[in-house]
Structures are given as C-alpha cells and as structure tokens.
Amino acid sequence: MTDSRGPGFRSLESEYDDYRPEVEGSIPTWLSGTLLRNGPGRFEAGERRVDHWFDGLAMLRRYAFADGEVRYSNRFLRTEAYADAREGRLTGQFSTDTRGWRRVLDTVASFGLPEPTDNANVHVARIDGEYVALTEAPRRVAFDPETLATRGEFAFADEIPEHVTAAHLVDDPHRGELVGFTTEFGLSPSYHVYRLPEGSRRRERIASIEADGPAYVHDCSVTADHVVLVESPLELSVLRALNPLADGAIDMLRWRPERPTRVLVVDRDSGALVADPTVEAAFCFHHVNAFLENGAVVLDLVEFPDADIVDALSMSALDGVGFPDVPDARLVRYRIDPTGDAVERTRLYDGGMELPRVPRSRVGRRHRYAYGQATDREGANGLVKVDCDSGTAREWWERSVYVEEPIPVRRPGADAEDDGVVVATALDVDRERTALLVFDAATLDVEARVWLPHAEPFGFHGRYFRDV
Ligand SMILES: [Fe+2]
C-alpha cells in the first residue's frame, strides 16, 4: 500500500446485513459458529480526519459459519462518539488535533478524566450472556450478536477503580472465567487485576499491585496458577497532564528506556505478587500465552525494542509510509523462575509478528503453535505459524494481501493442537476488497476464500463463538 488513504484506512459508509457471499473452495461443515470482530470503520468527522488508527469509529463485523457457508454483516456501534462524528465533531479521541498521540488534553478525556469515550473499537467479549464491545477507556457497549444492533452501555456490577482499562480479557476455558485488569491513577497508582466468572458481571479483585509510572499496559496472560502483566517503561503521565500549573502541551506517554521492563507474576488464588523480575526495556502490546513448566512460568510475547510503534500508527505517519512499514515485533519467550526472580529470554521466530493467537483450549496451558500476522513482507502481511518447540515456522502470504488477526479454531474432538482451521480476514489492496480466508491450521493451505462486498478498514481483534 502506498498511503493511508488506501482501502485499509478509508472510511466505510455501507452496512451489510446477512450478506451471503460466494465461497471459493470449501469450508469444513464442522465449522459452525460466529467470528465477531471489532475495529475502526470510519476516520472522519465532517472535514476532519482522526490522527491515529486507534481513533476510528467502532465498526463490528460478523462472519457466521454454518453448513459450509458464511453470512456477513457489518454495523457501526451507535455510540455518543458516533453521533458526535455524524454531526462533525470528533470527541474523546486518543489523539489531538495535530500533535500526535503523545499530546495530552483530548487524550486525557479518552482515558476517563473527566469524560471517557464510548468509542469501543478494540475488542469484543461475552460477559454474563451479553456481547460487549471494549476499548481502553472505562466504557463498554453491549450489542446483539445476530443483528449487531447496539443495545446500550454495559456496566459492571462492582466498584473496581479504573481510569484506563484493558480491552483484552483473557478467556480461560479451564477455569471458566475472564481475567483482566484496570489502571488507577492517583498518588499510589495501581493495577487492579480481576477475574470475571462466567455468568457474572461483578469483577472479583485478585490483586492490586503498585504501579511504576504507571505504564501503558495493553494485555496480560494467565497460567493455570498465575496472572502475568508486563510493565514496560512507557509511562502514562496523567497526573502531570492534569496539573493546572503545568504549561502547554505535556507528554502523556513517555518512553523511559533507562528503566527496565518489569514482569509481574501474580498468584491467581492468593493475589500475592510471587515474582516481579526486571528485564531489559522493551514494549509489547500483545501476549501470546503463558503456562507452567517444571515450576517455571513460561511467557510468550510479541515484543518491540521500544515504543516507536505507538507513533508509527498515527495517521500522519501512515500517510507517509503506509501500514506495512511500521516497526516489527519479535516473538520471544521468557522463562521465569518465580522463586529466584531469574529470567531467561529466547527468540522463537526470526520474522516480524503481531496479533498473535493460540487455540482457546491452550490458553493458560502449554502451547506448541503460535499463529500471528507475518508483518515483514514487502507489500503484504502474511500469516505465520510458529512451532515453538522446534523453532521452525510455516508462512503464507500473497502480494497485496494484508492478513488481519488470525484466529485458530480446533475441530471438535480433535487431538492435535493444529487439527482445525485458522480464520482471518485479509484485505487485498490491489483489488480493494476484503476476503475471509479459511486456512488448514496444520498446513496453512487456503481451504476457502470468501470475498466480502467491500474493503473493510483494518480492524483490531475478534473472538470466535461456537454457539452464536
Ligand atoms: Fe490489542
């Protein structure tokens, strides 16, 4: 792609309801369920274009599989941010007018002080039977998983403090709970780690951990016994931003490479901080997974050497160089001895990788395979499957095709971890059309390609639900 006005960053107007595209190839008939994805769909309010990819208006996408066919819908969340944008006002954005993501005042608003945005464009989760769109501001929006109609604001039935919140909730099928965290600012900034049992909308606090910074933390992971947060030295300086004596625009996000990254290992039952080793400064958005092995906590991440990626995803940066030229993250494994704070770091894959996933059944358990976007192709984003045991990788890519977050779905009753499919949307920028791709999870052969009726703007995250 040559510029951000390409189809991946072009506003979409059309909404489809239960569109039935033709299927090239064949979709296994056992694949019966729905992929629900979230991401920005519109980047303008009136004449004004948002400044950061993270600021586009939330658009839900639904891909329902049954009997070898797919039905497709897309619909914008009808939020306050959406209504404002329709009237030409950009509100509650991460970014400000012209000064990039590091600048403050609107950003503070988006983080919940005093008016958080309801533009929930990052992820989705099923909470207490409701399907909920999530972002990092502490507001959530419920929607109908069949029609994608907006049902209204979703509220938790608890009092966990939150100024910033994780849009990523770890979906642990072994314990039947979601695990997440919030960040609270103040004189003693804290991360509040919580569990959300199935069928409940009351978050139960596992632990409150004193935060350094606090840092901008995007994701976490679990083992059978632990929750793991990675606190990089990307500091969120909200208190400074709110200080009325401070002059001018103040950096809210500050990269402090002189400080290390801290790995926080929390006991899921007692809430004790069982280890907090430090490692060389690095930044990560996404965890792959974590698990226990011979008493050690094994943590796989896709890691950037610094926080330049945050600015690289601003629209002005993307305008210049295009999506594929942002810095690459690397798949790394940390092995942490919780008794002695000893940490060993190894690289698992030479290429660039982002938006990693393991099959749901492997969450918190030992995984062999990690799937993700291969981000270092020229004029494309591929799909990669890394064999974390052997250190080998299988890759798929096609010129002009940009694969989005791949989601592995195991065949019901499968023994092998990679017996099943990987589903991923992929934008063909030459054709200006998005296709839903169904890959064999073992070989990465394309089993089916389903062309959608338009080019979807690049999205973020989704989940596959078997029973929708
Ligand atoms: Fe994310």
Tab-separated table of C-alpha atoms and ligand atoms in Angstrom:
chain	number	residue	atom	x	y	z
A	1	MET	CA	0.000	0.000	0.000
A	2	THR	CA	1.297	3.421	-0.741
A	3	ASP	CA	-0.649	5.641	1.602
A	4	SER	CA	-3.102	5.649	4.427
A	5	ARG	CA	-5.951	6.703	2.139
A	6	GLY	CA	-5.747	3.209	0.705
A	7	PRO	CA	-8.735	0.986	1.411
A	8	GLY	CA	-7.441	-0.156	4.796
A	9	PHE	CA	-7.706	3.372	6.153
A	10	ARG	CA	-10.603	4.643	4.055
A	11	SER	CA	-13.915	5.334	5.774
A	12	LEU	CA	-16.683	2.896	5.063
A	13	GLU	CA	-20.277	4.022	4.690
A	14	SER	CA	-22.007	0.787	3.759
A	15	GLU	CA	-23.501	-1.602	6.274
A	16	TYR	CA	-24.488	-5.126	5.211
A	17	ASP	CA	-26.958	-7.329	6.980
A	18	ASP	CA	-26.681	-11.077	6.477
A	19	TYR	CA	-24.942	-10.839	3.122
A	20	ARG	CA	-24.305	-14.272	1.607
A	21	PRO	CA	-21.056	-14.226	-0.325
A	22	GLU	CA	-19.935	-16.944	-2.667
A	23	VAL	CA	-17.409	-19.387	-1.291
A	24	GLU	CA	-14.332	-20.202	-3.373
A	25	GLY	CA	-13.064	-23.586	-2.225
A	26	SER	CA	-14.784	-25.265	0.667
A	27	ILE	CA	-15.395	-24.542	4.321
A	28	PRO	CA	-15.472	-27.607	6.578
A	29	THR	CA	-19.029	-28.331	7.633
A	30	TRP	CA	-17.950	-28.829	11.255
A	31	LEU	CA	-17.149	-25.123	11.388
A	32	SER	CA	-20.362	-23.888	12.935
A	33	GLY	CA	-20.184	-20.664	14.885
A	34	THR	CA	-19.509	-16.972	14.535
A	35	LEU	CA	-16.439	-14.810	14.355
A	36	LEU	CA	-17.177	-11.370	15.785
A	37	ARG	CA	-14.562	-8.711	15.127
A	38	ASN	CA	-14.128	-5.101	16.103
A	39	GLY	CA	-12.111	-2.216	14.738
A	40	PRO	CA	-12.296	1.251	13.286
A	41	GLY	CA	-14.566	1.729	10.283
A	42	ARG	CA	-14.693	5.469	9.749
A	43	PHE	CA	-11.902	8.005	10.127
A	44	GLU	CA	-13.586	11.364	9.557
A	45	ALA	CA	-15.980	13.656	11.331
A	46	GLY	CA	-17.066	16.295	8.883
A	47	GLU	CA	-13.917	17.514	7.183
A	48	ARG	CA	-11.679	16.428	9.998
A	49	ARG	CA	-9.714	13.212	9.841
A	50	VAL	CA	-8.682	11.421	13.027
A	51	ASP	CA	-4.993	11.472	13.838
A	52	HIS	CA	-4.481	7.910	14.927
A	53	TRP	CA	-5.544	4.485	13.665
A	54	PHE	CA	-6.858	3.793	17.183
A	55	ASP	CA	-9.331	6.667	16.814
A	56	GLY	CA	-11.588	5.402	14.010
A	57	LEU	CA	-15.243	4.819	14.872
A	58	ALA	CA	-16.073	1.336	16.133
A	59	MET	CA	-17.487	-0.973	13.486
A	60	LEU	CA	-18.494	-4.543	14.321
A	61	ARG	CA	-18.071	-7.313	11.770
A	62	ARG	CA	-19.850	-10.653	11.891
A	63	TYR	CA	-18.887	-13.792	9.965
A	64	ALA	CA	-21.334	-16.617	10.730
A	65	PHE	CA	-20.381	-20.136	9.595
A	66	ALA	CA	-22.913	-22.932	9.044
A	67	ASP	CA	-23.149	-25.822	6.585
A	68	GLY	CA	-20.093	-24.739	4.639
A	69	GLU	CA	-21.438	-21.224	4.061
A	70	VAL	CA	-20.800	-17.781	5.509
A	71	ARG	CA	-23.123	-14.905	6.261
A	72	TYR	CA	-21.591	-11.475	6.672
A	73	SER	CA	-22.786	-8.337	8.449
A	74	ASN	CA	-21.074	-5.111	9.442
A	75	ARG	CA	-22.504	-2.347	11.566
A	76	PHE	CA	-21.201	0.728	13.337
A	77	LEU	CA	-21.776	0.948	17.065
A	78	ARG	CA	-24.337	3.684	17.661
A	79	THR	CA	-22.422	5.447	20.409
A	80	GLU	CA	-22.198	9.013	21.593
A	81	ALA	CA	-18.901	9.238	19.707
A	82	TYR	CA	-20.704	8.022	16.564
A	83	ALA	CA	-23.491	10.588	16.934
A	84	ASP	CA	-20.946	13.344	17.532
A	85	ALA	CA	-18.983	12.325	14.451
A	86	ARG	CA	-22.128	12.351	12.315
A	87	GLU	CA	-22.569	15.939	13.399
A	88	GLY	CA	-18.989	16.740	12.509
A	89	ARG	CA	-17.482	16.588	15.981
A	90	LEU	CA	-14.564	14.399	16.950
A	91	THR	CA	-14.778	13.621	20.630
A	92	GLY	CA	-12.934	11.510	23.150
A	93	GLN	CA	-10.081	10.609	20.873
A	94	PHE	CA	-6.708	9.182	21.832
A	95	SER	CA	-5.044	11.756	19.696
A	96	THR	CA	-5.351	15.515	19.429
A	97	ASP	CA	-5.567	17.922	16.541
A	98	THR	CA	-2.119	17.951	15.106
A	99	ARG	CA	0.365	16.980	17.711
A	100	GLY	CA	0.268	13.211	17.711
A	101	TRP	CA	-0.586	10.594	20.254
A	102	ARG	CA	1.806	11.851	22.878
A	103	ARG	CA	-0.067	15.061	23.378
A	104	VAL	CA	-2.441	15.431	26.131
A	105	LEU	CA	-5.699	17.136	26.511
A	106	ASP	CA	-8.102	15.108	24.380
A	107	THR	CA	-6.169	12.032	25.362
A	108	VAL	CA	-6.922	12.606	28.985
A	109	ALA	CA	-10.580	12.773	28.084
A	110	SER	CA	-10.354	9.455	26.285
A	111	PHE	CA	-8.790	7.859	29.339
A	112	GLY	CA	-11.661	8.712	31.596
A	113	LEU	CA	-10.775	12.080	33.042
A	114	PRO	CA	-13.305	13.522	33.065
A	115	GLU	CA	-15.315	12.179	30.135
A	116	PRO	CA	-14.225	8.863	28.676
A	117	THR	CA	-15.123	7.992	25.127
A	118	ASP	CA	-17.650	5.250	24.381
A	119	ASN	CA	-15.998	4.534	21.022
A	120	ALA	CA	-15.439	0.874	21.937
A	121	ASN	CA	-13.463	-0.179	18.873
A	122	VAL	CA	-10.785	-2.570	20.151
A	123	HIS	CA	-12.198	-5.974	21.106
A	124	VAL	CA	-15.282	-7.984	21.998
A	125	ALA	CA	-16.146	-10.359	24.840
A	126	ARG	CA	-19.121	-12.292	26.128
A	127	ILE	CA	-19.837	-11.166	29.672
A	128	ASP	CA	-22.750	-12.546	31.649
A	129	GLY	CA	-24.514	-13.545	28.431
A	130	GLU	CA	-24.060	-10.100	26.856
A	131	TYR	CA	-21.829	-9.431	23.874
A	132	VAL	CA	-19.778	-6.380	24.697
A	133	ALA	CA	-17.543	-4.090	22.667
A	134	LEU	CA	-14.454	-2.974	24.574
A	135	THR	CA	-11.842	-0.259	24.492
A	136	GLU	CA	-9.297	1.115	26.951
A	137	ALA	CA	-11.499	3.869	28.248
A	138	PRO	CA	-13.721	2.541	31.038
A	139	ARG	CA	-16.933	2.440	28.999
A	140	ARG	CA	-18.385	-0.632	27.282
A	141	VAL	CA	-21.179	-1.066	24.789
A	142	ALA	CA	-23.428	-4.132	24.521
A	143	PHE	CA	-24.609	-5.336	21.137
A	144	ASP	CA	-26.791	-8.024	19.622
A	145	PRO	CA	-24.548	-10.798	18.251
A	146	GLU	CA	-27.080	-11.663	15.488
A	147	THR	CA	-28.007	-8.222	14.180
A	148	LEU	CA	-25.017	-6.258	15.557
A	149	ALA	CA	-27.549	-3.673	16.769
A	150	THR	CA	-26.276	-1.525	19.629
A	151	ARG	CA	-28.044	-2.427	22.857
A	152	GLY	CA	-26.644	0.313	25.069
A	153	GLU	CA	-23.979	0.887	27.621
A	154	PHE	CA	-22.761	-2.142	29.596
A	155	ALA	CA	-21.883	-1.614	33.251
A	156	PHE	CA	-20.050	-3.914	35.634
A	157	ALA	CA	-21.716	-4.531	38.989
A	158	ASP	CA	-18.655	-3.672	41.082
A	159	GLU	CA	-16.579	-0.767	42.251
A	160	ILE	CA	-13.133	-1.622	40.933
A	161	PRO	CA	-11.407	1.726	40.290
A	162	GLU	CA	-10.431	2.309	36.670
A	163	HIS	CA	-9.070	5.259	34.775
A	164	VAL	CA	-7.696	3.097	31.991
A	165	THR	CA	-8.786	-0.453	31.454
A	166	ALA	CA	-7.613	-3.408	29.410
A	167	ALA	CA	-9.670	-4.108	26.295
A	168	HIS	CA	-8.051	-7.551	26.252
A	169	LEU	CA	-9.698	-10.012	28.600
A	170	VAL	CA	-8.012	-13.412	28.808
A	171	ASP	CA	-10.639	-16.040	28.091
A	172	ASP	CA	-9.647	-19.049	30.214
A	173	PRO	CA	-11.865	-22.028	29.428
A	174	HIS	CA	-10.165	-24.167	32.082
A	175	ARG	CA	-11.426	-22.027	34.933
A	176	GLY	CA	-14.480	-20.667	33.120
A	177	GLU	CA	-13.509	-17.068	33.699
A	178	LEU	CA	-12.216	-13.961	32.002
A	179	VAL	CA	-9.183	-12.257	33.516
A	180	GLY	CA	-8.329	-8.597	33.067
A	181	PHE	CA	-7.004	-5.529	34.821
A	182	THR	CA	-7.600	-1.825	35.229
A	183	THR	CA	-5.187	1.017	35.924
A	184	GLU	CA	-5.908	3.575	38.598
A	185	PHE	CA	-4.072	6.881	38.727
A	186	GLY	CA	-3.521	8.932	41.843
A	187	LEU	CA	-0.866	9.267	44.475
A	188	SER	CA	-0.387	5.487	44.570
A	189	PRO	CA	-1.121	4.333	41.043
A	190	SER	CA	-2.164	0.701	40.859
A	191	TYR	CA	-3.084	-2.110	38.543
A	192	HIS	CA	-6.177	-3.917	39.750
A	193	VAL	CA	-6.175	-7.484	38.452
A	194	TYR	CA	-9.561	-9.186	38.393
A	195	ARG	CA	-11.445	-12.295	37.384
A	196	LEU	CA	-14.884	-12.316	35.895
A	197	PRO	CA	-16.582	-15.678	36.418
A	198	GLU	CA	-18.824	-16.957	33.653
A	199	GLY	CA	-22.385	-15.735	34.166
A	200	SER	CA	-21.370	-12.769	36.298
A	201	ARG	CA	-20.892	-9.084	35.689
A	202	ARG	CA	-19.240	-8.496	39.038
A	203	ARG	CA	-15.486	-8.418	38.733
A	204	GLU	CA	-13.644	-10.060	41.634
A	205	ARG	CA	-10.381	-8.436	42.564
A	206	ILE	CA	-7.457	-10.845	42.547
A	207	ALA	CA	-4.789	-8.310	43.444
A	208	SER	CA	-3.920	-4.635	43.474
A	209	ILE	CA	-0.309	-4.034	42.502
A	210	GLU	CA	1.607	-0.845	42.978
A	211	ALA	CA	2.379	0.536	39.531
A	212	ASP	CA	5.647	2.071	38.401
A	213	GLY	CA	4.727	5.025	36.273
A	214	PRO	CA	2.007	3.791	35.848
A	215	ALA	CA	2.811	2.295	32.479
A	216	TYR	CA	0.633	1.836	29.449
A	217	VAL	CA	-0.205	-1.891	29.620
A	218	HIS	CA	-2.364	-3.329	26.854
A	219	ASP	CA	-2.724	-7.047	27.536
A	220	CYS	CA	-1.994	-9.795	30.055
A	221	SER	CA	-1.842	-13.572	30.184
A	222	VAL	CA	-2.535	-16.400	32.595
A	223	THR	CA	-1.029	-19.720	33.573
A	224	ALA	CA	-3.061	-22.303	35.481
A	225	ASP	CA	-1.996	-20.528	38.686
A	226	HIS	CA	-0.882	-17.003	37.748
A	227	VAL	CA	-1.777	-13.775	36.025
A	228	VAL	CA	1.157	-12.152	34.232
A	229	LEU	CA	1.415	-8.441	33.405
A	230	VAL	CA	4.347	-6.822	31.638
A	231	GLU	CA	5.032	-3.263	32.709
A	232	SER	CA	7.238	-1.611	30.127
A	233	PRO	CA	8.799	1.806	30.791
A	234	LEU	CA	6.174	3.563	28.636
A	235	GLU	CA	4.865	5.861	31.287
A	236	LEU	CA	1.382	7.369	31.364
A	237	SER	CA	1.841	10.765	32.962
A	238	VAL	CA	-1.745	11.620	33.642
A	239	LEU	CA	-1.195	13.408	36.902
A	240	ARG	CA	1.244	15.719	35.177
A	241	ALA	CA	-1.299	16.334	32.462
A	242	LEU	CA	-3.920	17.325	34.984
A	243	ASN	CA	-1.647	19.686	36.886
A	244	PRO	CA	-3.078	23.174	36.243
A	245	LEU	CA	0.339	24.713	36.866
A	246	ALA	CA	1.921	22.776	34.051
A	247	ASP	CA	2.428	24.839	30.951
A	248	GLY	CA	1.467	23.995	27.421
A	249	ALA	CA	1.059	20.574	25.972
A	250	ILE	CA	2.634	17.932	28.112
A	251	ASP	CA	3.663	14.493	27.084
A	252	MET	CA	1.303	11.939	28.422
A	253	LEU	CA	3.155	8.898	27.151
A	254	ARG	CA	6.822	8.935	27.910
A	255	TRP	CA	9.305	6.254	26.874
A	256	ARG	CA	11.909	5.879	29.597
A	257	PRO	CA	14.415	3.362	28.266
A	258	GLU	CA	16.727	3.919	31.213
A	259	ARG	CA	14.202	1.998	33.244
A	260	PRO	CA	13.703	-1.748	32.861
A	261	THR	CA	10.590	-3.668	31.962
A	262	ARG	CA	9.004	-5.332	34.988
A	263	VAL	CA	7.252	-8.696	34.718
A	264	LEU	CA	4.537	-9.034	37.340
A	265	VAL	CA	3.600	-12.599	38.268
A	266	VAL	CA	0.513	-12.740	40.468
A	267	ASP	CA	-0.897	-15.804	42.210
A	268	ARG	CA	-4.448	-16.233	40.871
A	269	ASP	CA	-5.777	-17.562	44.158
A	270	SER	CA	-3.989	-15.630	46.892
A	271	GLY	CA	-3.352	-12.452	44.905
A	272	ALA	CA	0.261	-12.432	46.084
A	273	LEU	CA	2.861	-10.893	43.817
A	274	VAL	CA	5.015	-14.009	43.650
A	275	ALA	CA	7.689	-12.572	41.359
A	276	ASP	CA	8.480	-9.252	39.713
A	277	PRO	CA	11.728	-9.724	37.837
A	278	THR	CA	13.037	-6.966	35.608
A	279	VAL	CA	14.313	-7.375	32.078
A	280	GLU	CA	15.821	-5.021	29.537
A	281	ALA	CA	13.447	-2.211	28.461
A	282	ALA	CA	11.062	-3.317	25.732
A	283	PHE	CA	7.460	-2.612	24.788
A	284	CYS	CA	4.693	-5.025	23.937
A	285	PHE	CA	1.059	-4.687	23.051
A	286	HIS	CA	0.266	-8.393	22.967
A	287	HIS	CA	0.946	-11.531	24.913
A	288	VAL	CA	0.778	-14.835	23.067
A	289	ASN	CA	0.144	-17.072	26.053
A	290	ALA	CA	1.699	-18.277	29.306
A	291	PHE	CA	1.961	-21.627	31.049
A	292	LEU	CA	3.753	-23.517	33.789
A	293	GLU	CA	6.593	-25.891	33.011
A	294	ASN	CA	8.663	-27.604	35.699
A	295	GLY	CA	7.778	-24.882	38.163
A	296	ALA	CA	8.774	-22.072	35.816
A	297	VAL	CA	6.413	-19.540	34.277
A	298	VAL	CA	6.830	-19.557	30.510
A	299	LEU	CA	5.615	-16.352	28.878
A	300	ASP	CA	5.473	-15.759	25.114
A	301	LEU	CA	5.154	-12.200	23.841
A	302	VAL	CA	5.497	-10.253	20.644
A	303	GLU	CA	7.871	-7.530	21.674
A	304	PHE	CA	9.096	-4.231	20.220
A	305	PRO	CA	12.535	-2.874	21.132
A	306	ASP	CA	10.942	0.461	22.085
A	307	ALA	CA	7.642	2.348	21.956
A	308	ASP	CA	8.107	3.893	18.496
A	309	ILE	CA	5.265	1.689	17.235
A	310	VAL	CA	2.737	3.889	19.034
A	311	ASP	CA	3.600	6.956	16.975
A	312	ALA	CA	4.146	4.838	13.882
A	313	LEU	CA	0.438	4.039	13.904
A	314	SER	CA	-0.605	7.689	13.812
A	315	MET	CA	-2.348	8.651	10.602
A	316	SER	CA	0.273	11.216	9.741
A	317	ALA	CA	2.965	8.542	9.938
A	318	LEU	CA	0.852	6.080	7.998
A	319	ASP	CA	0.179	8.777	5.400
A	320	GLY	CA	3.856	8.893	4.678
A	321	VAL	CA	4.942	5.295	4.634
A	322	GLY	CA	1.869	3.083	4.749
A	323	PHE	CA	0.831	0.328	7.082
A	324	PRO	CA	3.435	-2.332	6.366
A	325	ASP	CA	6.421	-0.176	7.161
A	326	VAL	CA	5.763	0.175	10.864
A	327	PRO	CA	8.351	-1.445	13.148
A	328	ASP	CA	8.176	-5.231	13.539
A	329	ALA	CA	7.594	-7.060	16.791
A	330	ARG	CA	9.522	-10.235	17.607
A	331	LEU	CA	8.213	-13.413	19.169
A	332	VAL	CA	10.157	-14.008	22.374
A	333	ARG	CA	9.883	-16.448	25.239
A	334	TYR	CA	10.609	-15.565	28.856
A	335	ARG	CA	11.183	-18.356	31.329
A	336	ILE	CA	10.760	-17.036	34.844
A	337	ASP	CA	11.750	-18.869	37.980
A	338	PRO	CA	9.258	-17.491	40.479
A	339	THR	CA	11.418	-18.469	43.434
A	340	GLY	CA	14.546	-16.627	42.459
A	341	ASP	CA	13.463	-13.915	40.011
A	342	ALA	CA	15.775	-15.479	37.405
A	343	VAL	CA	14.697	-14.831	33.834
A	344	GLU	CA	15.833	-16.427	30.611
A	345	ARG	CA	14.895	-14.846	27.263
A	346	THR	CA	14.911	-16.599	23.896
A	347	ARG	CA	13.764	-15.579	20.462
A	348	LEU	CA	11.358	-18.055	18.868
A	349	TYR	CA	10.992	-16.685	15.331
A	350	ASP	CA	13.220	-14.530	13.157
A	351	GLY	CA	10.453	-12.688	11.307
A	352	GLY	CA	8.158	-9.857	12.350
A	353	MET	CA	4.953	-10.939	14.050
A	354	GLU	CA	1.883	-9.275	15.571
A	355	LEU	CA	-1.688	-10.056	16.623
A	356	PRO	CA	-0.695	-13.481	18.000
A	357	ARG	CA	-3.183	-16.172	18.985
A	358	VAL	CA	-3.214	-19.733	20.261
A	359	PRO	CA	-6.256	-22.024	20.198
A	360	ARG	CA	-8.683	-21.261	23.036
A	361	SER	CA	-8.087	-24.677	24.590
A	362	ARG	CA	-4.390	-23.788	25.012
A	363	VAL	CA	-4.949	-20.526	26.894
A	364	GLY	CA	-3.001	-20.796	30.161
A	365	ARG	CA	-1.695	-24.209	29.123
A	366	ARG	CA	1.383	-25.318	27.237
A	367	HIS	CA	1.032	-24.441	23.563
A	368	ARG	CA	3.176	-25.693	20.749
A	369	TYR	CA	1.973	-23.397	17.981
A	370	ALA	CA	1.585	-19.634	17.896
A	371	TYR	CA	-0.258	-18.054	14.974
A	372	GLY	CA	0.049	-14.429	14.008
A	373	GLN	CA	0.404	-11.877	11.266
A	374	ALA	CA	3.739	-12.054	9.482
A	375	THR	CA	4.492	-8.347	9.340
A	376	ASP	CA	7.787	-8.167	7.478
A	377	ARG	CA	6.596	-8.902	3.933
A	378	GLU	CA	7.064	-6.345	1.196
A	379	GLY	CA	3.628	-5.092	0.084
A	380	ALA	CA	1.701	-7.622	2.145
A	381	ASN	CA	1.024	-9.027	5.602
A	382	GLY	CA	1.220	-12.787	5.771
A	383	LEU	CA	0.145	-15.466	8.178
A	384	VAL	CA	2.731	-17.315	10.241
A	385	LYS	CA	2.510	-20.446	12.355
A	386	VAL	CA	5.483	-20.829	14.674
A	387	ASP	CA	6.326	-24.213	16.114
A	388	CYS	CA	7.589	-23.045	19.490
A	389	ASP	CA	9.069	-26.468	20.255
A	390	SER	CA	11.264	-26.787	17.195
A	391	GLY	CA	11.775	-23.097	16.434
A	392	THR	CA	10.555	-23.596	12.867
A	393	ALA	CA	7.813	-21.665	11.141
A	394	ARG	CA	5.346	-22.095	8.322
A	395	GLU	CA	4.280	-18.991	6.431
A	396	TRP	CA	1.651	-17.970	3.905
A	397	TRP	CA	1.471	-14.706	2.062
A	398	GLU	CA	0.379	-13.200	-1.252
A	399	ARG	CA	1.403	-9.899	-2.720
A	400	SER	CA	-1.060	-7.037	-1.948
A	401	VAL	CA	-2.938	-9.169	0.618
A	402	TYR	CA	-2.920	-7.936	4.223
A	403	VAL	CA	-3.902	-10.668	6.669
A	404	GLU	CA	-5.533	-9.408	9.867
A	405	GLU	CA	-5.649	-11.141	13.269
A	406	PRO	CA	-5.722	-14.919	12.643
A	407	ILE	CA	-7.957	-16.993	14.885
A	408	PRO	CA	-7.283	-20.712	15.244
A	409	VAL	CA	-10.408	-22.852	15.679
A	410	ARG	CA	-9.890	-26.510	16.551
A	411	ARG	CA	-12.050	-29.190	15.043
A	412	PRO	CA	-14.404	-30.519	17.739
A	413	GLY	CA	-12.927	-33.682	19.224
A	414	ALA	CA	-9.504	-33.038	17.727
A	415	ASP	CA	-6.436	-34.450	19.449
A	416	ALA	CA	-3.744	-32.475	17.710
A	417	GLU	CA	-3.341	-28.817	18.625
A	418	ASP	CA	-3.343	-27.835	14.966
A	419	ASP	CA	-6.222	-30.041	13.817
A	420	GLY	CA	-8.686	-27.434	12.644
A	421	VAL	CA	-8.704	-24.167	10.766
A	422	VAL	CA	-7.394	-20.657	11.113
A	423	VAL	CA	-9.852	-17.964	10.084
A	424	ALA	CA	-8.665	-14.494	9.166
A	425	THR	CA	-9.893	-11.573	7.179
A	426	ALA	CA	-7.449	-10.215	4.637
A	427	LEU	CA	-7.595	-7.039	2.605
A	428	ASP	CA	-6.412	-7.255	-0.976
A	429	VAL	CA	-5.371	-3.666	-1.560
A	430	ASP	CA	-4.992	-4.066	-5.340
A	431	ARG	CA	-8.467	-5.494	-5.659
A	432	GLU	CA	-9.789	-3.110	-2.968
A	433	ARG	CA	-11.769	-5.920	-1.450
A	434	THR	CA	-11.544	-7.899	1.792
A	435	ALA	CA	-11.777	-11.675	1.810
A	436	LEU	CA	-12.399	-14.032	4.670
A	437	LEU	CA	-9.774	-16.765	4.465
A	438	VAL	CA	-10.100	-20.216	5.961
A	439	PHE	CA	-6.728	-21.960	6.312
A	440	ASP	CA	-5.900	-25.513	7.275
A	441	ALA	CA	-4.371	-24.937	10.722
A	442	ALA	CA	-1.747	-27.644	10.153
A	443	THR	CA	-0.504	-26.731	6.678
A	444	LEU	CA	-1.748	-23.137	6.191
A	445	ASP	CA	-3.220	-24.225	2.851
A	446	VAL	CA	-6.120	-21.952	1.916
A	447	GLU	CA	-9.258	-24.080	2.106
A	448	ALA	CA	-11.688	-21.320	1.303
A	449	ARG	CA	-11.704	-17.691	0.250
A	450	VAL	CA	-14.878	-15.682	0.649
A	451	TRP	CA	-14.991	-12.234	-0.922
A	452	LEU	CA	-16.868	-9.651	1.068
A	453	PRO	CA	-18.893	-6.974	-0.723
A	454	HIS	CA	-16.389	-4.225	0.125
A	455	ALA	CA	-12.962	-3.399	1.506
A	456	GLU	CA	-13.063	-3.369	5.271
A	457	PRO	CA	-10.827	-0.849	7.018
A	458	PHE	CA	-8.112	-2.649	9.009
A	459	GLY	CA	-9.575	-3.858	12.295
A	460	PHE	CA	-8.112	-4.977	15.586
A	461	HIS	CA	-9.409	-8.022	17.439
A	462	GLY	CA	-12.164	-10.601	17.491
A	463	ARG	CA	-13.392	-13.822	19.018
A	464	TYR	CA	-14.912	-16.971	17.639
A	465	PHE	CA	-18.041	-18.157	19.442
A	466	ARG	CA	-19.186	-21.704	18.782
A	467	ASP	CA	-22.732	-21.149	19.910
A	468	VAL	CA	-23.843	-17.939	18.206
B	1	FE	FE	-4.696	-5.368	21.212
